[in-house]
Coordinates of C-alpha atoms and ligand atoms in Angstrom, one line a residue:
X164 CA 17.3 30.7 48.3
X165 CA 19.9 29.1 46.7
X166 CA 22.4 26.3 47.2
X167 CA 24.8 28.0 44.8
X168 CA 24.8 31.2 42.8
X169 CA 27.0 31.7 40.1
X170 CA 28.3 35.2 39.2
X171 CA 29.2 35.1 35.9
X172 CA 27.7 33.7 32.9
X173 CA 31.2 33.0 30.5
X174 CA 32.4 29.7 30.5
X175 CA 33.7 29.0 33.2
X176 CA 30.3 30.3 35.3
X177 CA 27.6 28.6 32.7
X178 CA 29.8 25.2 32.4
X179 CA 29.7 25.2 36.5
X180 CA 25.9 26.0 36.6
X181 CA 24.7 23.2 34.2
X182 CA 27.4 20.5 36.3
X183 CA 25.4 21.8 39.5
X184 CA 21.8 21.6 38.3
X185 CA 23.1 18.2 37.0
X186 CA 23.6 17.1 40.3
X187 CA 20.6 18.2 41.9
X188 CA 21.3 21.6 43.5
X189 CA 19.3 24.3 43.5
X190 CA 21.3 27.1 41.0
X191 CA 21.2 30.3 40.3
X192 CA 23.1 33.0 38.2
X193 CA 23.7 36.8 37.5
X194 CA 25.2 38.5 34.7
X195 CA 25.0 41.8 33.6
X196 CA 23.1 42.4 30.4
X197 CA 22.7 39.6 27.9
X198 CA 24.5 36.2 27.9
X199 CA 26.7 36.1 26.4
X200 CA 27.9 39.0 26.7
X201 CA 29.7 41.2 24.4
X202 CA 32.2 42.5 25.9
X203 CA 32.5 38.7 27.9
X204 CA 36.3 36.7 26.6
X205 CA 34.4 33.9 25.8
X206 CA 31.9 35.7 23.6
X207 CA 33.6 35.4 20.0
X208 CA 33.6 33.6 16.8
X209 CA 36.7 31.2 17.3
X210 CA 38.2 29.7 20.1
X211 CA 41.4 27.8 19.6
X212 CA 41.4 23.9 20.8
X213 CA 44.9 22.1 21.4
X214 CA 46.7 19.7 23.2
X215 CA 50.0 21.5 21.9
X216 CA 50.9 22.5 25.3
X217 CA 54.9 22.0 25.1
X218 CA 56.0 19.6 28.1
X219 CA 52.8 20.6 30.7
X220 CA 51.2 16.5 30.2
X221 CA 48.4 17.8 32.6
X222 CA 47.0 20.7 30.2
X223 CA 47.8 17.8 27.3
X224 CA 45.6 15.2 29.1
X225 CA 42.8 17.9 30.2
X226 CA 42.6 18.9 26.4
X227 CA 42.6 15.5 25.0
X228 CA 39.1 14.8 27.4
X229 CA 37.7 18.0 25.8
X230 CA 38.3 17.5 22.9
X231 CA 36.2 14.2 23.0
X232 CA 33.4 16.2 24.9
X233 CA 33.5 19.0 22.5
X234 CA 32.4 15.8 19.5
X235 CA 29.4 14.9 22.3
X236 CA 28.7 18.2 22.8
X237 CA 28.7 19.2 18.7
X238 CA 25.7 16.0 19.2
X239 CA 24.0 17.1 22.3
X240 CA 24.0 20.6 21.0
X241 CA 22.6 19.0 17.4
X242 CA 25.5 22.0 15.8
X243 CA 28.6 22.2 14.6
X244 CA 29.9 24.2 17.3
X245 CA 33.5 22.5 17.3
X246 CA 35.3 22.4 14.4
X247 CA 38.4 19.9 13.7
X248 CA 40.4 21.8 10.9
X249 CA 43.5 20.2 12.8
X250 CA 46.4 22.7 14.2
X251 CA 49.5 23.4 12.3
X252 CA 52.4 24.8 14.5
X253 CA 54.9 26.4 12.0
X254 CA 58.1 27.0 12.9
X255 CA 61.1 29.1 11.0
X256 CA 63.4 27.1 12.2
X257 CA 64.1 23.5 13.2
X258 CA 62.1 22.6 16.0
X259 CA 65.2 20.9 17.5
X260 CA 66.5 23.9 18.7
X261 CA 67.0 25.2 22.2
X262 CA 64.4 28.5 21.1
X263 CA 61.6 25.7 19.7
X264 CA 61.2 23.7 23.1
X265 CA 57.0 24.6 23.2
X266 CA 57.0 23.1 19.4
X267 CA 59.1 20.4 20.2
X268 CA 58.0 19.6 23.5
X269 CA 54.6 19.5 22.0
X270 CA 55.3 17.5 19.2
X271 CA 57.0 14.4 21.6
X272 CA 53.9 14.8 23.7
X273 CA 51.6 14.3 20.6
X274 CA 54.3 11.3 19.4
X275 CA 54.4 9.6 22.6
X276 CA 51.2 9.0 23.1
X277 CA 50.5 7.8 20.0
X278 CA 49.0 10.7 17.8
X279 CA 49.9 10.2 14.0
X280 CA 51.3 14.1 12.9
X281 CA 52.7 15.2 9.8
X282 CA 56.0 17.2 9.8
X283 CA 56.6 19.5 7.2
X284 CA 59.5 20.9 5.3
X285 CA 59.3 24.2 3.6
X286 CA 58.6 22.2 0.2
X287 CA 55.2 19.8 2.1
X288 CA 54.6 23.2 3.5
X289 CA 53.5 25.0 0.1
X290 CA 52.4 22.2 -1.5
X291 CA 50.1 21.5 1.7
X292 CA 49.6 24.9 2.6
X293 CA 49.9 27.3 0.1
X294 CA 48.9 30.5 2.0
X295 CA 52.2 30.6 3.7
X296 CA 55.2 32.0 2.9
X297 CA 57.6 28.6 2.5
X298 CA 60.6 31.2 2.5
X299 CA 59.9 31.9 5.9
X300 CA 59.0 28.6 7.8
X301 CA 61.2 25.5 7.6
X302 CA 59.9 23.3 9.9
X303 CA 56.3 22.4 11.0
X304 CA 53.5 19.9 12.3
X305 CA 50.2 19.1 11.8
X306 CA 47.8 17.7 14.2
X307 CA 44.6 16.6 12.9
X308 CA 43.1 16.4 16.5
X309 CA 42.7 19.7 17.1
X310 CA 40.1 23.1 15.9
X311 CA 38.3 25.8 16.9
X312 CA 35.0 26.3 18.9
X313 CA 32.5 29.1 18.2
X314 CA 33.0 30.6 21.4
X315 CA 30.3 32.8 21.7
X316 CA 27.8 30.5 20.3
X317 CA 29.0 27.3 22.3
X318 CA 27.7 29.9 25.3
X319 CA 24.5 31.2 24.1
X320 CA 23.5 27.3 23.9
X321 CA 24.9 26.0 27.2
X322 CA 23.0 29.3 28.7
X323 CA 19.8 27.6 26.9
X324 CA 20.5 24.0 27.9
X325 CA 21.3 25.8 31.9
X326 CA 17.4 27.1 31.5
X327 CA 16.2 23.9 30.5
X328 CA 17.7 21.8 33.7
X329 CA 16.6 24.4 36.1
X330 CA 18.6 26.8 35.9
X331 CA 17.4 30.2 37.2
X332 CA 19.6 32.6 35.0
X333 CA 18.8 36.4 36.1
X334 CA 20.5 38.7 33.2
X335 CA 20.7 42.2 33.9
X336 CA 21.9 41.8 37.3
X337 CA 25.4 43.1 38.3
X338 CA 27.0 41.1 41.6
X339 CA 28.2 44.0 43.3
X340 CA 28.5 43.3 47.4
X341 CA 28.5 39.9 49.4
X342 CA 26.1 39.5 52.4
X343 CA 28.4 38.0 55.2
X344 CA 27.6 36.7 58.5
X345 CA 30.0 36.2 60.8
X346 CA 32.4 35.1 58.6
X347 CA 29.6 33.1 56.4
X348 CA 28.4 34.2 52.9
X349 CA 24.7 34.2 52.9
X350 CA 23.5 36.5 49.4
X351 CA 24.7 38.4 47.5
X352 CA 23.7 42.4 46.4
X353 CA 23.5 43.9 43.0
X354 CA 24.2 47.0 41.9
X355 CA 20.5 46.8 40.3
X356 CA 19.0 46.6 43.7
X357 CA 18.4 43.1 44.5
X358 CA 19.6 40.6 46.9
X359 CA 19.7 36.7 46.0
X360 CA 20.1 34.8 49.3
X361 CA 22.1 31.7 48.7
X362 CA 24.4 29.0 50.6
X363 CA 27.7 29.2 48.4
X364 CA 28.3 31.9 45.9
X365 CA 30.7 30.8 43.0
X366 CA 32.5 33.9 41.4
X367 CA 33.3 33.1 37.6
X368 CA 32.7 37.1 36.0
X369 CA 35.7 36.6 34.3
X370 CA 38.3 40.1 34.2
X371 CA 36.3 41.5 36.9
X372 CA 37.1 38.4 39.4
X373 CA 39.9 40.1 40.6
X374 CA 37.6 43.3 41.6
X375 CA 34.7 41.5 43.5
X376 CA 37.3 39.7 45.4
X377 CA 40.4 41.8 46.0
X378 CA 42.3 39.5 48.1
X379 CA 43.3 38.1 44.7
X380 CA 44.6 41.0 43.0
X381 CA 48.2 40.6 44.1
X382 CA 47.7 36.9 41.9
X383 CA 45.5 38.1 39.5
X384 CA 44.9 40.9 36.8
X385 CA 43.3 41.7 33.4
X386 CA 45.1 42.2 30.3
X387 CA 44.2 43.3 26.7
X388 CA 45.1 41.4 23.7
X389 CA 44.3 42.8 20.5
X390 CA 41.9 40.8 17.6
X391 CA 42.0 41.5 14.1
X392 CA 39.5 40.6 11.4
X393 CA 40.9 40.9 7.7
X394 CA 38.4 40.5 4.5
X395 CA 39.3 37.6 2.5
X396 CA 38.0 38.0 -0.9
X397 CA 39.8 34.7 -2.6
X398 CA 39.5 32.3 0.3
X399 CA 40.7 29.2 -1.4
X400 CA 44.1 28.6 0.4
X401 CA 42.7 29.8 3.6
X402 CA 39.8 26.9 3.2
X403 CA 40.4 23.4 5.3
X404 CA 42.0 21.6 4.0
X405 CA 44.6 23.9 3.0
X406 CA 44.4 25.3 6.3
X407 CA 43.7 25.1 9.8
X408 CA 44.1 27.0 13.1
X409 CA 47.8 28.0 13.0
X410 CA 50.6 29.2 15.6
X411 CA 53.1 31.3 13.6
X412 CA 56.2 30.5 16.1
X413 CA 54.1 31.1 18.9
X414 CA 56.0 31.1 22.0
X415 CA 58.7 33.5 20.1
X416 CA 56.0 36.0 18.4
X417 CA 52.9 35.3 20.4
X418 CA 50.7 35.6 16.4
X419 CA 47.7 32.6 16.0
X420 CA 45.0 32.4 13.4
X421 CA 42.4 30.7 12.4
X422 CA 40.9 29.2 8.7
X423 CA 38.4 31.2 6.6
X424 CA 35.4 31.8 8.3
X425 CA 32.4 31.9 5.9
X426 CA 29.7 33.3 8.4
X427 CA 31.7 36.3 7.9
X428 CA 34.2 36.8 5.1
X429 CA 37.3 36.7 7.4
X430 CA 40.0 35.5 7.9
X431 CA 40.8 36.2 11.8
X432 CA 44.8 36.5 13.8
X433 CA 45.5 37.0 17.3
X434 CA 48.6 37.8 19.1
X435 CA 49.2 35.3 22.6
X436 CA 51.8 37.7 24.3
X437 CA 52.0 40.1 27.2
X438 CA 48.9 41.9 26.2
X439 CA 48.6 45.4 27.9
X440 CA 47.2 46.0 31.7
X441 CA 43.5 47.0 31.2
X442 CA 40.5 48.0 34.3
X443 CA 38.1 46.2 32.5
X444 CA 35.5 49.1 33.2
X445 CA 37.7 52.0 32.6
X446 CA 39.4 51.3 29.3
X447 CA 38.2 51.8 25.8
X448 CA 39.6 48.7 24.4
X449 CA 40.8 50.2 21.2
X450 CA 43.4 48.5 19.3
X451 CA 46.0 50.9 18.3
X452 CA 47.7 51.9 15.5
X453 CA 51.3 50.4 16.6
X454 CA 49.2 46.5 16.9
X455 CA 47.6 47.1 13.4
X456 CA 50.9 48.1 11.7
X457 CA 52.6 45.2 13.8
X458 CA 50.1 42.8 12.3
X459 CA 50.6 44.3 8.8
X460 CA 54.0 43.3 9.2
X461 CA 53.4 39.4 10.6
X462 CA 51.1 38.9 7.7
X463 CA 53.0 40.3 4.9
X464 CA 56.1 37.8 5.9
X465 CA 53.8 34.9 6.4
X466 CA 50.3 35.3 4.4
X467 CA 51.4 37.6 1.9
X468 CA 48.4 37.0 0.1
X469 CA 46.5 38.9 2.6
X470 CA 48.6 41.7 2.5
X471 CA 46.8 44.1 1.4
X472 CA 43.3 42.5 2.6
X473 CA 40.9 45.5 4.4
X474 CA 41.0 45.1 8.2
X475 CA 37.1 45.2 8.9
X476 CA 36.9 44.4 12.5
X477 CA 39.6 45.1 15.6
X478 CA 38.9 43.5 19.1
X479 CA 40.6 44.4 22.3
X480 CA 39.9 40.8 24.7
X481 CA 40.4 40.9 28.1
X482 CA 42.5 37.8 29.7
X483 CA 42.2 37.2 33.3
X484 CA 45.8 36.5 33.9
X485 CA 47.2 34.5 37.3
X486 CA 51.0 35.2 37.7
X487 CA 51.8 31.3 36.8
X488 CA 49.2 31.3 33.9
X489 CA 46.8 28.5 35.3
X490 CA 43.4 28.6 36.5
X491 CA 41.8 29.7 40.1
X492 CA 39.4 27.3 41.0
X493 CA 39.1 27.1 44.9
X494 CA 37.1 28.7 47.9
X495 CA 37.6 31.9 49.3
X496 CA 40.6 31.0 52.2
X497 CA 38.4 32.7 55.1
X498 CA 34.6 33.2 53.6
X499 CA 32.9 30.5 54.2
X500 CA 30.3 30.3 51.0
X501 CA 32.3 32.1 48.8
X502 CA 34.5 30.5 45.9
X503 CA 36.1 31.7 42.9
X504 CA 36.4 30.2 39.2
X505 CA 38.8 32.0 36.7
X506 CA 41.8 32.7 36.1
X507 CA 41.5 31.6 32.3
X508 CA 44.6 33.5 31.6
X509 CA 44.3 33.6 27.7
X510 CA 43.4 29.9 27.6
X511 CA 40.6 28.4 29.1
X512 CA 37.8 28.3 27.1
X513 CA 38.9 24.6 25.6
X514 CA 38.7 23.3 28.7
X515 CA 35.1 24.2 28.9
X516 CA 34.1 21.0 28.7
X517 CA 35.9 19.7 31.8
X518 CA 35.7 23.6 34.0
X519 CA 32.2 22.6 35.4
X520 CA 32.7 19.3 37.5
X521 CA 36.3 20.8 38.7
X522 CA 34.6 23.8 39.6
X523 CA 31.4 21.8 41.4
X524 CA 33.5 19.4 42.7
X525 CA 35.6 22.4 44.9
X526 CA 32.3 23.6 45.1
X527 CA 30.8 20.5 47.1
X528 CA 34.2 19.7 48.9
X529 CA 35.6 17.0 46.6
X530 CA 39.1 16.8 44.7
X531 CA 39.1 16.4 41.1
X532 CA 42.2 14.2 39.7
X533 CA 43.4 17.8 38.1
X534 CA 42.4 20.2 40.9
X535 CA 45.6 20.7 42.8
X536 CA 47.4 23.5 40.8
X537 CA 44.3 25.8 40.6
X538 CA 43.9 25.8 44.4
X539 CA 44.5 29.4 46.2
X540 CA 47.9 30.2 46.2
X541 CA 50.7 32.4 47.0
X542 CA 52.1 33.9 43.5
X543 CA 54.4 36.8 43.2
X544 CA 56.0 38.9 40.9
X545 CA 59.0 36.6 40.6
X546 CA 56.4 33.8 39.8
X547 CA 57.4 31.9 36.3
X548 CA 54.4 31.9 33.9
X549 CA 53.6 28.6 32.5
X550 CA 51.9 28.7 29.7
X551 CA 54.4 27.0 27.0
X552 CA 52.7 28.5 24.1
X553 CA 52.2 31.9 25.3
X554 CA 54.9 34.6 24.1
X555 CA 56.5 36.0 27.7
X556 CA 59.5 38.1 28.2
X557 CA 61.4 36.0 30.9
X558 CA 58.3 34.4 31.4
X559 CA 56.9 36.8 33.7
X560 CA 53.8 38.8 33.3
Ligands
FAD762 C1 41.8 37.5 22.7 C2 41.5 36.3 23.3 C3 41.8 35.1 22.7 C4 41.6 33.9 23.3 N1 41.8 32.7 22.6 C5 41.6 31.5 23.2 C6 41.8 30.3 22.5 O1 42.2 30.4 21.3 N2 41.6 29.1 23.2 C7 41.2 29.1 24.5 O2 41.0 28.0 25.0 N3 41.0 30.2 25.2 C8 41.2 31.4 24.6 N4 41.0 32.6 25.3 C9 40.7 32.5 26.7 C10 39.2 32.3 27.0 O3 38.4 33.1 26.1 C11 38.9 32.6 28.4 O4 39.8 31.9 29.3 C12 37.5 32.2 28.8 O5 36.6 32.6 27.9 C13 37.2 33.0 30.2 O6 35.9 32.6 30.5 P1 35.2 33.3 31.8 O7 33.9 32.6 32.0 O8 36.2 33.3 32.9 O9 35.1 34.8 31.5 P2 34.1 35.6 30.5 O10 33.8 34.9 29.3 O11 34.7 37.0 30.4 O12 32.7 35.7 31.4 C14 32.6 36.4 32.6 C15 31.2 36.8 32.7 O13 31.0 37.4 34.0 C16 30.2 38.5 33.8 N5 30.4 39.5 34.9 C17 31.4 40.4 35.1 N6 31.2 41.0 36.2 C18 30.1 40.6 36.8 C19 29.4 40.9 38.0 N7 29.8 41.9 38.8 N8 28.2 40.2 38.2 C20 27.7 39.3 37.4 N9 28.4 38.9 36.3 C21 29.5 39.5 36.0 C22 30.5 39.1 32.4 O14 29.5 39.9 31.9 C23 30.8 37.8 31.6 O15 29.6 37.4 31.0 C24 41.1 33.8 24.7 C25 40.8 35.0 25.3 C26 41.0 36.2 24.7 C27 40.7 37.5 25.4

């Protein structure tokens, strides 16, 4: 029996897990397979960490406590698993104007609370960063606070440090039906047969949330976002210092990267857009050939040193979207027992080190100082999304 059973064993579900054992209840958790899991969105080689989040102050402040935790956590974890290469948001433009407000909003955010950034003209942008194409972006900033976490990695050791405090973690076990009681969750059934009786079962599995509680699909849905690994075989400008994780006028194109990764040869881009609507069972996750020719064309204008660099790897990632773009962290609204955490919407895992104790303080009854806006809500399809950085026709998904 147990006082709370996580299903889900991303970051959001592991992060909650270890902040319950921590305080003494009983824990358990399901996930399908092996954590993490490969087909899970936080199971990957880079994970982007920022407190460029235009003018939302709360996401700023939220990322500015992680990104202190992520330095304990590279001690506790004895591993480099968050890397400070800094974040350099370019812009083709001058971030004064009216299209740049996520750059600019940032940057004042960054400025007014006392962060020392560089700004960069075309010229400080070659000589700084050679790898892209001065022609092309006139204006642009660069944070030193700021990285990338190995995602899947940070996972595979929290799942480990979960073990060690207690945690009972039961892989290969697929949460598929809740046992209710007159209104009251008491276990929950999986698909491979077994029932775990518990007290409060937290639901954290991620693009599937939506389908083991429905009365969120009208708020929530899974989309696909498309991952592309390119061979670099003279790495030198793509190499901290010369660079770090970049936004490529991000909340007009969506296109992010990251720095040379020497575990495996790559240099890796991402698109943060509208991504396409995906069942997360019944889709093959292929990137097509209209995303790879539209990357072609981002990184021939801005890293056309990689132009003709092999793609060697292609990843379809599943975000679990909310209309508004924030997270869902709050109990069912009529199951007693039953709670949800999710809702990373293309964003979340940098707030893994702060998820857990919002997530177990819902969980025991308590308010967190940034709980309110992930509470369950009414969203519709006339909902703005909020997510500053995230590239949204009028910013609806
Ligand atoms: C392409 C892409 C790029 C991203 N880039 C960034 C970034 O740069 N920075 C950032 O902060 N965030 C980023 N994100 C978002 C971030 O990865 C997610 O918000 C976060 O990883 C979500 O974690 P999760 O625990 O909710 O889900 P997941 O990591 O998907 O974990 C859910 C888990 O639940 C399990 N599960 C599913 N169904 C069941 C079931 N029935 N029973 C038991 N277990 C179940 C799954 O196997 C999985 O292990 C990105 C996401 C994608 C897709």
């Amino acid at each position: 029996m147990y006082d709370f059973l996580i299903i889900g064993g991303g970051i959001f579900g592991v992060s909650t897990a270890i902040e319950l054992a921590k305080r003494k209840h009983k824990v358990g958790l399901l996930n399908p397979d092996k954590i993490p899991h490969h087909l899970a969105a936080s199971t990957d080689v880079t994970k982007a960490v920022r407190m460029e989040y235009g003018s939302d102050t709360e996401y700023f402040q939220m990322a500015e406590i992680c990104i202190d935790r992520w330095h304990e956590w590279n001690d506790l974890f004895k591993e480099q698993l968050y890397h400070e290469v800094g974040l350099l948001m370019l812009c083709k433009d001058s971030m004064e104007q009216s299209t740049r407000s996520y750059e600019k909003a940032s940057f004042d955010n960054l400025v007014s609370s006392g962060y020392k950034t560089d700004r960069l003209d075309a010229q400080a942008l070659s000589e700084r960063f050679p790898a892209f194409n001065p022609e092309v972006y006139k204006d642009s900033n660069y944070n030193p606070r700021a990285g990338y976490v190995e995602s899947g990695r940070v996972v595979e050791l929290m799942t480990a440090y979960a073990r060690s405090l207690g945690v009972n973690i039961h892989e290969s076990q697929t949460a598929e039906e809740f046992v209710i009681d007159k209104g009251q969750l008491t276990g929950v059934k999986s698909r491979e047969g077994s029932t775990f009786n518990c007290g409060h079962a937290i639901v954290a599995a991620g693009a599937h949330t939506p389908y083991l509680v429905p009365e969120l699909k009208p708020y929530m849905k899974t989309t696909g976002h498309p991952v592309f690994w390119l061979k670099c075989d003279s790495p030198t400008n793509f190499k901290p210092p010369k660079m770090a994780v970049f936004m490529a006028e991000i909340s007009n194109t969506g296109w992010y990267g990251f720095p040379f990764l020497e575990k495996h040869g790559i240099v890796k881009v991402a698109k943060h857009t509208h991504g396409q609507n995906i069942h997360p069972d019944q889709n093959d996750r292929r990137v097509s050939d209209e995303e790879v020719e539209d990357m072609r064309r981002f990184i021939e204008e801005s890293l056309p040193d990689l132009s003709n660099a092999p793609l060697v790897y292609t990843r379809k990632c599943l975000y679990t979207d909310t209309l508004d773009g924030h997270f869902w962290i709050d109990h069912h609204p009529e199951i007693k027992g039953l709670s949800v955490s999710s809702g990373g919407s293309g964003h979340g895992m940098k707030m893994g080190p702060i998820l857990g104790e919002m997530t177990a303080d819902m969980a025991e009854g308590k308010s967190h100082r940034f709980s309110d806006r992930y509470r369950w809500r009414h969203l519709t399809t006339d909902t703005v999304h909020s997510e500053e950085a995230r590239f949204v026709m009028d910013r609806r998904i």
